[in-house]
CSV table of C-alpha atoms in Angstrom, one decimal:
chain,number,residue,atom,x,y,z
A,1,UNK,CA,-17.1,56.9,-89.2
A,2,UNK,CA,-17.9,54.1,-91.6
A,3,UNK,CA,-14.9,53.7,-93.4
A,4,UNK,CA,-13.2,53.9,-89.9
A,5,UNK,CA,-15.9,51.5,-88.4
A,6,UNK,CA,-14.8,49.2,-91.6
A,7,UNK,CA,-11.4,49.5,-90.6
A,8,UNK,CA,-11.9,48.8,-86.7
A,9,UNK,CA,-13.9,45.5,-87.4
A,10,UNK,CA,-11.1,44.6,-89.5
A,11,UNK,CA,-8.3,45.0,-86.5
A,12,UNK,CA,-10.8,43.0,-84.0
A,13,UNK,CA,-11.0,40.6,-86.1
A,14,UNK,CA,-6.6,40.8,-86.3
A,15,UNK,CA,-7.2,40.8,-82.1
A,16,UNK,CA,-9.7,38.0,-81.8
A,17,UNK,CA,-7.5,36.0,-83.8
A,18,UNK,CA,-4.4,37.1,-81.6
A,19,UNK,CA,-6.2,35.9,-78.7
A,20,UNK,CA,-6.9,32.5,-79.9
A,21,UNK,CA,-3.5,32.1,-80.4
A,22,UNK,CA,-2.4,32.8,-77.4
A,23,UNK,CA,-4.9,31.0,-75.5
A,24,UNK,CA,-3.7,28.1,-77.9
A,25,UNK,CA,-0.3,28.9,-76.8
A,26,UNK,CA,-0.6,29.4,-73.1
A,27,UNK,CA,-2.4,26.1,-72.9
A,28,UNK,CA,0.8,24.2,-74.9
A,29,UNK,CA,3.0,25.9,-72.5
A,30,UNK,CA,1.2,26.6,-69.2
A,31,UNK,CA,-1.4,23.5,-69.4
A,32,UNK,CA,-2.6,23.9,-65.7
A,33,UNK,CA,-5.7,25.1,-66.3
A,34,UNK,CA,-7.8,23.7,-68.8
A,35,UNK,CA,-8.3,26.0,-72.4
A,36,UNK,CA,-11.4,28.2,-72.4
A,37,UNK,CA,-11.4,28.0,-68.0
A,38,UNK,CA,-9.1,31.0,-67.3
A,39,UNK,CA,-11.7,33.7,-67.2
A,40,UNK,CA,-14.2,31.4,-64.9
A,41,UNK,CA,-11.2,30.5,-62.5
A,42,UNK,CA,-10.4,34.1,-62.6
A,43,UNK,CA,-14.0,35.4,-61.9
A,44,UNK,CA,-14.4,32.3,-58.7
A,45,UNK,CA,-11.3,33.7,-57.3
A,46,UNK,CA,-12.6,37.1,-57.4
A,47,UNK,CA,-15.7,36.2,-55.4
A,48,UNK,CA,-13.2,35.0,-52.8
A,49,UNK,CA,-14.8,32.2,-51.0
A,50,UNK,CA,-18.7,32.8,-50.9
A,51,UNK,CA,-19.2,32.2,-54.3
A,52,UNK,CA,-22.2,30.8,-55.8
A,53,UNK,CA,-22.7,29.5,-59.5
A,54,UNK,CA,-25.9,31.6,-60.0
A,55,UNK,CA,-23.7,34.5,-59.0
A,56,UNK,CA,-20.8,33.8,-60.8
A,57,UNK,CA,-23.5,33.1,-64.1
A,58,UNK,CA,-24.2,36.8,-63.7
A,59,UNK,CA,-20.8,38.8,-63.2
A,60,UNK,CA,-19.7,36.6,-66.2
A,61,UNK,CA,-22.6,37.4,-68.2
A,62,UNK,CA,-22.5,33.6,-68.7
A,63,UNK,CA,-25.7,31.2,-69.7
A,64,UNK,CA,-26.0,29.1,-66.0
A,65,UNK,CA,-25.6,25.7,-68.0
A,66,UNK,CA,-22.2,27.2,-69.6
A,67,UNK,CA,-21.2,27.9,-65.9
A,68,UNK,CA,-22.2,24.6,-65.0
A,69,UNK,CA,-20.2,22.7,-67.5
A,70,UNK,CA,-17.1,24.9,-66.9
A,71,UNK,CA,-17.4,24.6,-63.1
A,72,UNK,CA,-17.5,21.1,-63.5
A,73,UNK,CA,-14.3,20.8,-65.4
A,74,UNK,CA,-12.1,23.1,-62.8
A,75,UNK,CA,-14.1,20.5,-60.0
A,76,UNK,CA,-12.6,17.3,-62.1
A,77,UNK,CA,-8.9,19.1,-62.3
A,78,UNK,CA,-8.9,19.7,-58.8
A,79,UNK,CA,-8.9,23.5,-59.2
A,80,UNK,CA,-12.0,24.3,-57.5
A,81,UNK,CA,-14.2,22.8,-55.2
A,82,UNK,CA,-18.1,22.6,-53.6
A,83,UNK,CA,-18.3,23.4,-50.5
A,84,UNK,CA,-21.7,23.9,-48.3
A,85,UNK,CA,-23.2,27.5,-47.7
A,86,UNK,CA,-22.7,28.1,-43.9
A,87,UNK,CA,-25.9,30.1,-44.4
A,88,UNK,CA,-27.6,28.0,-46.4
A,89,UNK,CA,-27.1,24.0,-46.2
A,90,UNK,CA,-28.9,23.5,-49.5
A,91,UNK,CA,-26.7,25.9,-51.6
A,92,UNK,CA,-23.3,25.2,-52.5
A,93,UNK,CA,-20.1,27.7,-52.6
A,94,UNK,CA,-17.3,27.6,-54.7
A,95,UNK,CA,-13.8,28.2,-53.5
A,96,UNK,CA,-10.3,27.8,-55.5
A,97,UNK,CA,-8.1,25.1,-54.3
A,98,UNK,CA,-4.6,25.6,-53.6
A,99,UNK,CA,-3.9,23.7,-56.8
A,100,UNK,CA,-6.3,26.1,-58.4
A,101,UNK,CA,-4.3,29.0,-57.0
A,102,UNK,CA,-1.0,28.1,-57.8
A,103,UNK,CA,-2.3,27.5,-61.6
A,104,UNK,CA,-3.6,30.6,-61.4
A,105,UNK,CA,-0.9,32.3,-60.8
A,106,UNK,CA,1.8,30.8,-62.8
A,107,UNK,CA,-0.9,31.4,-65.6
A,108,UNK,CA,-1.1,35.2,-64.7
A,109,UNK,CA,2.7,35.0,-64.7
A,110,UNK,CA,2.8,33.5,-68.3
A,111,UNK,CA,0.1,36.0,-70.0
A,112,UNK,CA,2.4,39.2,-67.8
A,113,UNK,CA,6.0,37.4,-69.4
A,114,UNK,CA,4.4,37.3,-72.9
A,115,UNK,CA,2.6,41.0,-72.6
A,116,UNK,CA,6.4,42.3,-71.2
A,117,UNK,CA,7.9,40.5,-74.7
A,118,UNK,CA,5.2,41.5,-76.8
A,119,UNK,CA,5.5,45.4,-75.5
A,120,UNK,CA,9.0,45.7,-75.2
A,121,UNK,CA,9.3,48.1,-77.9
A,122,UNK,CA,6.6,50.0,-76.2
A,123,UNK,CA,6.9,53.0,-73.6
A,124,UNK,CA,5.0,53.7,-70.5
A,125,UNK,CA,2.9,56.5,-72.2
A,126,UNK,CA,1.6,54.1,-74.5
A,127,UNK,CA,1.3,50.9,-72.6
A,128,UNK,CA,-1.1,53.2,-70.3
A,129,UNK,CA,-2.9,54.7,-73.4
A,130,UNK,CA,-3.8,51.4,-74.7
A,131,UNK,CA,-4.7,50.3,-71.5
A,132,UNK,CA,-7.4,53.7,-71.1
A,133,UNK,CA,-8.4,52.9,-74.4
A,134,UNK,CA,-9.3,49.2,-74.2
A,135,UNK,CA,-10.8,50.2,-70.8
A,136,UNK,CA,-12.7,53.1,-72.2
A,137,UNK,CA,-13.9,51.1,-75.6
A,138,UNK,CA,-15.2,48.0,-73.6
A,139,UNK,CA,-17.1,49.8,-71.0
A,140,UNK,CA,-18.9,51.9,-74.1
A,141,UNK,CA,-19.2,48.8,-76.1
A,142,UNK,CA,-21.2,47.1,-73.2
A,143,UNK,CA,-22.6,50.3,-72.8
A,144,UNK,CA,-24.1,50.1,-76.7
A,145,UNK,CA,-25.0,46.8,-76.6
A,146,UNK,CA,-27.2,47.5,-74.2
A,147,UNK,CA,-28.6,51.0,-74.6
A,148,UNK,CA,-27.6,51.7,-78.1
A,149,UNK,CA,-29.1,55.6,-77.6
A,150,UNK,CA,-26.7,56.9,-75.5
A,151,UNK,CA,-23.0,55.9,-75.1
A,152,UNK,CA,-22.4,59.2,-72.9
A,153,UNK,CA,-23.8,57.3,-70.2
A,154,UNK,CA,-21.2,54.9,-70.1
A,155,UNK,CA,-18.5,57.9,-69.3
């Protein structure tokens, strides 16, 4: 596995590079939400519209102050807002706007467009096989990061 380990670090590295490109890209082209936010927005939106940033810190696997700064951001574009907990008048909830929404999903439409051009060549056996694979080698990558014994217990 070493030389194949070698080889795999070598086409993450081709990946992570991909994906900075097209974040690059995407914010050229589809500059609604600010570069770096997707994921957050994504994650808020999720949570539908009890979210809280200690909450959101934790499905993201995100330092608090890093949640912070980016929630702060979507607040200043007018993406997502603060809104009181019903339960709890000292807490705060996040909720997408409708601004925040629409960006959303034209920026969902741009990654899909690009994915459909990139995969043309592609058939539906292996659009699905890379999909079980990323799938498969995330989960057991989290997995080994955090119990490096045992990756079985990921499956």
């Amino acid at each position: 596995m070493e030389g194949d380990g070698r080889e795999l670090v070598h086409r993450l590295r081709d990946l992570l590079r991909s994906i900075r490109l097209i974040k690059q890209r995407r914010a050229e082209e589809q500059p609604g939400i600010p570069l770096g936010l997707v994921g957050i927005l994504s994650q808020i939106d999720g949570l539908s519209d009890r979210c809280h940033a200690r909450e959101l810190a934790l499905r993201a696997r995100l330092d608090p102050s890093t949640v912070s700064r980016a929630v702060t951001a979507l607040v200043a574009h007018g993406l997502v807002e603060r809104r009181p907990d019903p339960d709890d008048r000292r807490a705060q909830v996040l909720a997408v706007t409708p601004d925040g929404r629409t960006a959303l999903s034209d920026t969902h439409d741009w990654y899909a467009r690009l994915l459909d051009r990139a995969l043309a060549g592609w058939n539906a056996d292996e659009v699905a096989a890379l999909g079980a694979g990323l799938h498969r080698f995330t989960r057991d990558l989290e997995v080994a990061l955090e119990n490096h014994d045992n990756l079985e217990a990921a499956r």
